[in-house]
Tab-separated table of C-alpha atoms in Angstrom:
chain	number	residue	atom	x	y	z
A	1	UNK	CA	46.254	51.389	39.369
A	2	UNK	CA	42.528	51.778	38.812
A	3	UNK	CA	43.111	54.514	36.243
A	4	UNK	CA	45.543	52.295	34.359
A	5	UNK	CA	43.073	49.394	34.309
A	6	UNK	CA	40.297	51.686	33.101
A	7	UNK	CA	42.558	53.119	30.436
A	8	UNK	CA	43.434	49.646	29.163
A	9	UNK	CA	39.768	48.646	29.073
A	10	UNK	CA	38.733	51.822	27.240
A	11	UNK	CA	41.449	51.203	24.652
A	12	UNK	CA	40.279	47.605	24.212
A	13	UNK	CA	36.677	48.724	23.790
A	14	UNK	CA	37.647	51.394	21.296
A	15	UNK	CA	39.668	48.915	19.240
A	16	UNK	CA	36.714	46.564	19.168
A	17	UNK	CA	34.270	49.324	18.268
A	18	UNK	CA	36.472	50.565	15.445
A	19	UNK	CA	36.873	47.095	13.988
A	20	UNK	CA	33.165	46.299	14.237
A	21	UNK	CA	32.248	49.553	12.547
A	22	UNK	CA	34.691	49.017	9.694
A	23	UNK	CA	33.664	45.370	9.335
A	24	UNK	CA	30.030	46.456	9.078
A	25	UNK	CA	30.773	48.619	6.020
A	26	UNK	CA	32.022	47.752	2.566
A	27	UNK	CA	34.593	50.487	3.095
A	28	UNK	CA	34.843	53.619	5.178
A	29	UNK	CA	37.245	56.403	6.113
A	30	UNK	CA	38.871	57.560	9.327
A	31	UNK	CA	36.745	60.740	9.483
A	32	UNK	CA	33.605	58.595	9.139
A	33	UNK	CA	34.790	56.252	11.886
A	34	UNK	CA	35.578	59.168	14.173
A	35	UNK	CA	32.181	60.799	13.598
A	36	UNK	CA	30.162	57.573	13.932
A	37	UNK	CA	31.854	56.428	17.144
A	38	UNK	CA	32.565	59.820	18.682
A	39	UNK	CA	36.247	58.944	19.045
A	40	UNK	CA	38.941	61.541	18.371
A	41	UNK	CA	40.719	61.515	15.037
A	42	UNK	CA	44.174	60.826	16.502
A	43	UNK	CA	42.813	57.886	18.498
A	44	UNK	CA	41.121	56.435	15.418
A	45	UNK	CA	44.348	56.879	13.436
A	46	UNK	CA	46.329	55.000	16.096
A	47	UNK	CA	43.826	52.143	16.264
A	48	UNK	CA	43.484	51.821	12.489
A	49	UNK	CA	47.272	51.749	12.079
A	50	UNK	CA	47.558	49.061	14.757
A	51	UNK	CA	44.883	46.910	13.119
A	52	UNK	CA	46.493	47.394	9.697
A	53	UNK	CA	49.830	46.220	11.075
A	54	UNK	CA	48.082	43.150	12.508
A	55	UNK	CA	46.582	42.451	9.088
A	56	UNK	CA	42.964	42.796	10.236
A	57	UNK	CA	42.273	46.076	8.382
A	58	UNK	CA	43.586	47.284	5.049
A	59	UNK	CA	43.612	50.335	2.798
A	60	UNK	CA	41.170	49.914	-0.075
A	61	UNK	CA	41.989	52.895	-2.272
A	62	UNK	CA	40.856	56.506	-1.892
A	63	UNK	CA	37.529	58.282	-1.812
A	64	UNK	CA	36.735	61.008	-4.315
A	65	UNK	CA	38.052	64.397	-3.292
A	66	UNK	CA	35.570	66.937	-1.923
A	67	UNK	CA	38.047	69.760	-2.299
A	68	UNK	CA	40.732	68.743	0.168
A	69	UNK	CA	43.033	65.777	0.575
A	70	UNK	CA	41.483	62.485	-0.553
A	71	UNK	CA	40.468	60.290	2.379
A	72	UNK	CA	41.911	56.795	2.453
A	73	UNK	CA	39.318	54.028	2.135
A	74	UNK	CA	39.562	51.538	5.001
A	75	UNK	CA	38.114	48.009	4.907
A	76	UNK	CA	38.315	44.883	7.006
A	77	UNK	CA	40.235	41.860	5.796
A	78	UNK	CA	37.208	39.584	5.781
A	79	UNK	CA	39.204	36.425	5.133
A	80	UNK	CA	41.611	37.048	8.010
A	81	UNK	CA	39.986	34.141	9.873
A	82	UNK	CA	37.486	31.400	9.049
A	83	UNK	CA	35.137	29.224	11.066
A	84	UNK	CA	33.533	25.924	10.105
A	85	UNK	CA	29.916	25.148	10.999
A	86	UNK	CA	28.466	21.631	11.121
A	87	UNK	CA	24.809	20.754	11.659
A	88	UNK	CA	23.916	17.227	12.737
A	89	UNK	CA	20.384	15.880	12.386
A	90	UNK	CA	19.017	12.367	12.603
A	91	UNK	CA	19.445	11.904	8.844
A	92	UNK	CA	21.746	14.636	7.509
A	93	UNK	CA	25.062	16.398	7.935
A	94	UNK	CA	25.308	20.054	6.908
A	95	UNK	CA	28.641	21.859	6.596
A	96	UNK	CA	29.442	25.494	5.832
A	97	UNK	CA	32.159	28.002	6.481
A	98	UNK	CA	32.282	31.741	6.964
A	99	UNK	CA	34.671	34.584	7.644
A	100	UNK	CA	34.232	38.082	9.088
A	101	UNK	CA	31.381	38.614	6.615
A	102	UNK	CA	29.199	36.179	8.606
A	103	UNK	CA	27.851	34.841	5.303
A	104	UNK	CA	27.767	31.212	4.188
A	105	UNK	CA	30.641	31.015	1.716
A	106	UNK	CA	29.795	27.430	0.751
A	107	UNK	CA	27.165	25.058	2.096
A	108	UNK	CA	26.744	21.346	1.473
A	109	UNK	CA	24.218	18.899	2.885
A	110	UNK	CA	24.858	15.172	2.929
A	111	UNK	CA	22.287	12.507	3.678
A	112	UNK	CA	23.657	10.300	6.446
A	113	UNK	CA	21.869	8.601	9.324
A	114	UNK	CA	23.232	9.566	12.746
A	115	UNK	CA	24.787	6.828	14.818
A	116	UNK	CA	26.609	7.415	18.051
A	117	UNK	CA	29.582	5.266	17.114
A	118	UNK	CA	33.307	5.756	16.620
A	119	UNK	CA	32.845	5.021	12.920
A	120	UNK	CA	30.261	7.792	12.476
A	121	UNK	CA	32.362	10.391	14.315
A	122	UNK	CA	35.510	9.406	12.436
A	123	UNK	CA	33.661	9.738	9.143
A	124	UNK	CA	32.254	13.110	10.224
A	125	UNK	CA	35.782	14.357	10.942
A	126	UNK	CA	36.969	13.010	7.580
A	127	UNK	CA	34.070	14.686	5.734
A	128	UNK	CA	34.943	17.956	7.460
A	129	UNK	CA	38.627	17.684	6.510
A	130	UNK	CA	37.629	16.981	2.907
A	131	UNK	CA	35.295	20.007	2.898
A	132	UNK	CA	38.169	22.184	4.110
A	133	UNK	CA	40.473	20.796	1.422
A	134	UNK	CA	37.889	21.100	-1.359
A	135	UNK	CA	37.316	24.772	-0.545
A	136	UNK	CA	41.036	25.477	-0.092
A	137	UNK	CA	40.503	27.010	3.347
A	138	UNK	CA	43.925	27.821	4.849
A	139	UNK	CA	44.241	25.657	7.958
A	140	UNK	CA	46.221	28.295	9.834
A	141	UNK	CA	43.286	30.699	9.455
A	142	UNK	CA	40.649	28.361	10.900
A	143	UNK	CA	39.461	29.494	14.336
A	144	UNK	CA	37.621	26.273	15.011
A	145	UNK	CA	34.536	24.179	14.382
A	146	UNK	CA	31.039	24.735	15.762
A	147	UNK	CA	28.781	21.672	15.792
A	148	UNK	CA	25.046	22.334	15.944
A	149	UNK	CA	22.836	19.470	17.111
A	150	UNK	CA	19.232	19.001	18.324
A	151	UNK	CA	20.178	18.574	21.958
A	152	UNK	CA	20.249	20.258	25.346
A	153	UNK	CA	23.780	21.145	26.391
A	154	UNK	CA	24.946	21.991	29.885
A	155	UNK	CA	27.447	24.693	28.978
A	156	UNK	CA	28.993	24.746	32.429
A	157	UNK	CA	29.636	21.016	32.673
A	158	UNK	CA	30.101	20.611	28.885
A	159	UNK	CA	27.705	17.696	28.727
A	160	UNK	CA	25.045	16.834	26.145
A	161	UNK	CA	22.338	16.086	28.661
A	162	UNK	CA	19.473	15.155	26.355
A	163	UNK	CA	18.623	14.591	22.710
A	164	UNK	CA	15.469	12.749	21.794
A	165	UNK	CA	16.155	13.350	18.094
A	166	UNK	CA	19.572	11.665	18.229
A	167	UNK	CA	18.718	9.296	21.091
A	168	UNK	CA	21.720	10.259	23.224
A	169	UNK	CA	21.796	11.257	26.892
A	170	UNK	CA	24.489	12.505	29.297
A	171	UNK	CA	27.374	12.447	26.837
A	172	UNK	CA	30.464	14.530	27.557
A	173	UNK	CA	31.068	17.038	24.757
A	174	UNK	CA	34.714	15.998	24.720
A	175	UNK	CA	33.656	12.591	23.406
A	176	UNK	CA	32.729	14.431	20.192
A	177	UNK	CA	35.287	17.203	20.088
A	178	UNK	CA	38.295	14.865	20.430
A	179	UNK	CA	37.704	13.634	16.869
A	180	UNK	CA	38.602	17.042	15.382
A	181	UNK	CA	42.017	18.656	15.063
A	182	UNK	CA	40.624	22.175	15.534
A	183	UNK	CA	39.061	23.702	18.677
A	184	UNK	CA	35.462	22.467	18.604
A	185	UNK	CA	32.271	23.582	20.362
A	186	UNK	CA	28.957	21.711	20.634
A	187	UNK	CA	25.911	23.997	20.366
A	188	UNK	CA	22.126	23.726	20.383
A	189	UNK	CA	20.675	23.809	16.853
A	190	UNK	CA	17.859	26.262	17.590
A	191	UNK	CA	20.281	28.654	19.290
A	192	UNK	CA	22.550	28.485	16.244
A	193	UNK	CA	19.672	29.109	13.838
A	194	UNK	CA	18.588	32.112	15.907
A	195	UNK	CA	22.132	33.508	15.792
A	196	UNK	CA	22.146	33.333	11.989
A	197	UNK	CA	18.657	34.815	11.778
A	198	UNK	CA	19.572	37.717	14.064
A	199	UNK	CA	22.170	38.854	11.543
A	200	UNK	CA	19.567	39.558	8.863
A	201	UNK	CA	16.375	40.222	10.810
A	202	UNK	CA	15.038	43.717	10.170
A	203	UNK	CA	12.847	44.044	13.244
A	204	UNK	CA	13.649	44.638	16.895
A	205	UNK	CA	16.731	43.021	18.389
A	206	UNK	CA	14.342	41.245	20.789
A	207	UNK	CA	13.365	38.021	19.065
A	208	UNK	CA	11.842	34.627	19.748
A	209	UNK	CA	12.853	31.934	17.291
A	210	UNK	CA	10.401	29.029	17.032
A	211	UNK	CA	12.019	26.046	15.341
A	212	UNK	CA	9.501	23.765	13.629
A	213	UNK	CA	11.557	20.737	12.657
A	214	UNK	CA	11.105	17.052	13.474
A	215	UNK	CA	10.970	18.271	17.034
A	216	UNK	CA	9.852	21.737	18.123
A	217	UNK	CA	12.300	23.963	19.961
A	218	UNK	CA	13.456	27.528	19.969
A	219	UNK	CA	15.663	30.307	21.241
A	220	UNK	CA	15.235	33.685	22.905
A	221	UNK	CA	17.349	36.729	22.016
A	222	UNK	CA	17.145	39.956	24.010
A	223	UNK	CA	18.671	43.324	23.244
A	224	UNK	CA	21.590	44.264	25.483
A	225	UNK	CA	21.023	47.951	24.995
A	226	UNK	CA	24.771	48.077	24.426
A	227	UNK	CA	25.966	51.620	23.634
A	228	UNK	CA	29.124	50.109	22.130
A	229	UNK	CA	27.245	48.192	19.432
A	230	UNK	CA	27.539	49.916	16.073
A	231	UNK	CA	27.312	49.254	12.377
A	232	UNK	CA	25.840	46.005	11.095
A	233	UNK	CA	27.277	43.784	13.810
A	234	UNK	CA	23.914	42.981	15.357
A	235	UNK	CA	25.101	39.971	17.325
A	236	UNK	CA	27.215	42.282	19.473
A	237	UNK	CA	24.019	43.805	20.796
A	238	UNK	CA	22.032	40.717	21.759
A	239	UNK	CA	22.022	38.238	24.618
A	240	UNK	CA	20.734	34.710	24.335
A	241	UNK	CA	18.665	33.642	27.315
A	242	UNK	CA	19.716	30.096	28.245
A	243	UNK	CA	17.864	29.625	31.536
A	244	UNK	CA	19.075	28.475	34.943
A	245	UNK	CA	19.564	24.893	33.766
A	246	UNK	CA	20.444	25.473	30.072
A	247	UNK	CA	16.921	24.408	29.084
A	248	UNK	CA	15.285	27.642	27.986
A	249	UNK	CA	12.935	27.902	24.991
A	250	UNK	CA	11.814	24.263	25.006
A	251	UNK	CA	8.627	25.551	23.409
A	252	UNK	CA	7.726	22.135	22.033
A	253	UNK	CA	6.674	21.048	25.500
A	254	UNK	CA	4.295	23.901	26.195
A	255	UNK	CA	0.845	22.340	26.633
A	256	UNK	CA	-1.628	23.925	24.212
A	257	UNK	CA	-4.365	21.278	24.567
A	258	UNK	CA	-4.573	19.822	28.111
A	259	UNK	CA	-5.383	16.120	27.885
A	260	UNK	CA	-4.712	16.146	24.126
A	261	UNK	CA	-2.382	14.123	21.937
A	262	UNK	CA	0.437	12.323	23.684
A	263	UNK	CA	3.887	13.808	23.169
A	264	UNK	CA	7.064	11.728	23.022
A	265	UNK	CA	8.006	13.328	26.353
A	266	UNK	CA	5.072	11.545	28.026
A	267	UNK	CA	2.861	14.591	28.571
A	268	UNK	CA	-0.379	15.167	26.740
A	269	UNK	CA	-1.212	18.163	24.561
A	270	UNK	CA	2.337	19.459	23.950
A	271	UNK	CA	2.926	21.776	21.006
A	272	UNK	CA	5.362	19.203	19.592
A	273	UNK	CA	2.533	16.696	19.178
A	274	UNK	CA	0.668	19.188	16.983
A	275	UNK	CA	3.277	21.270	15.173
A	276	UNK	CA	6.398	19.205	14.566
A	277	UNK	CA	7.327	18.845	10.899
A	278	UNK	CA	6.617	15.116	11.218
A	279	UNK	CA	2.936	15.929	11.715
A	280	UNK	CA	2.913	16.873	8.012
A	281	UNK	CA	5.809	14.918	6.535
A	282	UNK	CA	4.475	11.570	7.785
A	283	UNK	CA	1.550	12.021	5.386
A	284	UNK	CA	3.888	11.997	2.378
A	285	UNK	CA	6.443	9.299	3.225
A	286	UNK	CA	8.601	11.670	5.243
A	287	UNK	CA	8.921	14.241	2.452
A	288	UNK	CA	7.735	17.596	3.756
A	289	UNK	CA	8.093	19.309	0.376
A	290	UNK	CA	5.664	16.747	-1.079
A	291	UNK	CA	3.044	17.729	1.499
A	292	UNK	CA	3.287	21.379	0.495
A	293	UNK	CA	3.270	20.490	-3.191
A	294	UNK	CA	-0.026	18.639	-2.757
A	295	UNK	CA	-1.365	21.463	-0.626
A	296	UNK	CA	-0.658	23.901	-3.463
A	297	UNK	CA	-2.305	21.506	-5.925
A	298	UNK	CA	-5.567	21.779	-3.972
A	299	UNK	CA	-5.587	18.546	-1.948
A	300	UNK	CA	-8.675	19.149	0.238
A	301	UNK	CA	-7.669	16.642	2.921
A	302	UNK	CA	-4.258	18.255	3.280
A	303	UNK	CA	-5.879	21.702	3.309
A	304	UNK	CA	-7.936	20.747	6.367
A	305	UNK	CA	-4.889	19.268	8.105
A	306	UNK	CA	-2.883	22.413	7.299
A	307	UNK	CA	-5.621	24.685	8.612
A	308	UNK	CA	-5.636	22.710	11.872
A	309	UNK	CA	-1.826	22.949	11.982
A	310	UNK	CA	-1.944	26.731	11.510
A	311	UNK	CA	-4.590	27.100	14.199
A	312	UNK	CA	-2.433	25.224	16.711
A	313	UNK	CA	0.610	27.196	15.629
A	314	UNK	CA	-1.337	30.446	16.100
A	315	UNK	CA	-2.114	29.456	19.697
A	316	UNK	CA	1.568	28.899	20.395
A	317	UNK	CA	2.695	32.081	18.611
A	318	UNK	CA	0.144	34.162	20.505
A	319	UNK	CA	1.362	32.671	23.795
A	320	UNK	CA	4.939	33.554	22.915
A	321	UNK	CA	3.890	37.091	22.047
A	322	UNK	CA	2.091	37.434	25.378
A	323	UNK	CA	5.167	36.169	27.240
A	324	UNK	CA	7.900	38.061	25.419
A	325	UNK	CA	6.226	40.973	23.570
A	326	UNK	CA	8.589	40.768	20.599
A	327	UNK	CA	9.004	39.476	17.061
A	328	UNK	CA	8.420	35.750	16.529
A	329	UNK	CA	10.431	34.107	13.748
A	330	UNK	CA	9.397	30.704	12.412
A	331	UNK	CA	12.294	28.487	11.396
A	332	UNK	CA	13.136	24.840	10.956
A	333	UNK	CA	11.779	22.591	8.232
A	334	UNK	CA	8.265	24.070	8.309
A	335	UNK	CA	9.580	27.613	8.691
A	336	UNK	CA	11.512	27.141	5.449
A	337	UNK	CA	8.280	26.492	3.541
A	338	UNK	CA	5.674	28.536	5.387
A	339	UNK	CA	6.370	31.852	3.622
A	340	UNK	CA	3.319	31.849	1.289
A	341	UNK	CA	1.027	31.113	4.249
A	342	UNK	CA	2.310	33.826	6.582
A	343	UNK	CA	-0.562	36.247	5.674
A	344	UNK	CA	-3.097	33.609	6.751
A	345	UNK	CA	-1.194	32.903	9.977
A	346	UNK	CA	-0.943	36.621	10.722
A	347	UNK	CA	-4.700	36.901	10.357
A	348	UNK	CA	-5.184	34.036	12.803
A	349	UNK	CA	-2.816	35.429	15.439
A	350	UNK	CA	-4.251	38.937	14.975
A	351	UNK	CA	-7.634	37.584	16.067
A	352	UNK	CA	-6.012	36.400	19.305
A	353	UNK	CA	-3.881	39.509	19.896
A	354	UNK	CA	-5.133	41.296	22.993
A	355	UNK	CA	-3.121	44.411	22.165
A	356	UNK	CA	-3.790	45.982	18.777
A	357	UNK	CA	-5.203	43.077	16.765
A	358	UNK	CA	-2.042	42.965	14.685
A	359	UNK	CA	-0.238	39.845	13.457
A	360	UNK	CA	2.651	41.508	11.665
A	361	UNK	CA	5.065	40.497	14.414
A	362	UNK	CA	5.287	36.918	13.068
A	363	UNK	CA	7.704	36.188	10.210
A	364	UNK	CA	9.063	33.276	8.218
A	365	UNK	CA	12.789	32.798	8.621
A	366	UNK	CA	15.205	34.344	6.114
A	367	UNK	CA	17.817	31.620	6.458
A	368	UNK	CA	16.724	28.198	5.226
A	369	UNK	CA	18.526	24.871	5.337
A	370	UNK	CA	21.869	26.394	6.317
A	371	UNK	CA	20.608	28.365	9.340
A	372	UNK	CA	21.950	26.183	12.166
A	373	UNK	CA	25.118	25.361	10.238
A	374	UNK	CA	25.923	29.018	9.615
A	375	UNK	CA	24.951	30.064	13.130
A	376	UNK	CA	27.433	27.595	14.597
A	377	UNK	CA	30.199	29.169	12.510
A	378	UNK	CA	29.097	32.743	13.278
A	379	UNK	CA	29.197	31.924	17.001
A	380	UNK	CA	32.929	31.222	16.711
A	381	UNK	CA	33.591	34.268	14.533
A	382	UNK	CA	31.809	36.490	17.038
A	383	UNK	CA	33.834	35.060	19.917
A	384	UNK	CA	37.005	35.798	17.982
A	385	UNK	CA	35.926	39.345	17.144
A	386	UNK	CA	35.401	39.924	20.868
A	387	UNK	CA	39.165	39.486	21.305
A	388	UNK	CA	40.134	42.167	18.752
């Protein structure tokens, strides 16, 4: 009995490895799959034929002959399934969708103030249905909807326990998900953004994502060291650390200045009080881009404020480096605009780096406004791929 169970599990793992490898390439061949995964040719042939019959893989022509029989080109059917991602903020709704490519196929952002009312949720569901119709996404191919929001979610109890940004507390996730006709998951926005970022990040799989939006949060990704992870499917090889109480990476409430500015949480000196996007946007009528535009135009007052902001950010980044010894990615509203100032920030953190005096471990995010939206969709795609 044990042998049979092991045999079934090995077959399942091999199927998943083969699909992930193929999906990570534009096209490949059975000899390449066999060599890359160290799986016998006959086994690869059986798995590929099974996945072709299921419609998940396809033949994509032939490779050029190298003297013998031409190898068949194999590719994944990227549009076999789709997932919808929604990002809710206090003032906007973002929607995207993706397939096995894990790329944003279309992204829209609508200005709409969040209200925890039946009318808001009904309109959100209607906007989502219209997005699906406008993009002609086949309903029978939709895995589900992932909703990203700036909140702490108890994944075990499926309860939104806390959201200062949306001003909601202890709300059952089902109160949101019941408005949608597809399977729906509620996810933390920083976790979603980190998922999207992990797909394109070129550094180590270990990563801390520091989200600098109207509140400061984050996510922690650690490498599994998974020998089954292959190809470009990086998410298969990372774990997200959620903590004992689903409250990990609340970096905004690290105290960087004891007795300093009062944070909305009631403590004094929290990072959020110094490095939230509002710290800058409030100077330009809530328009963060306007702050950076004036900074680039040489506004001396803004330059001093920005230098103070960077200094406080450098303290936090250095602390994260000391705790986790890995890459630190800056995302959120400020992370979207900080790119030109990364060299200056690296210089500041290098001066604090106890080991090597190097600041090259800190990066601006690659994904911008669609990060959390896309990450919510990728989360569902990845869960589906796990079943192949």
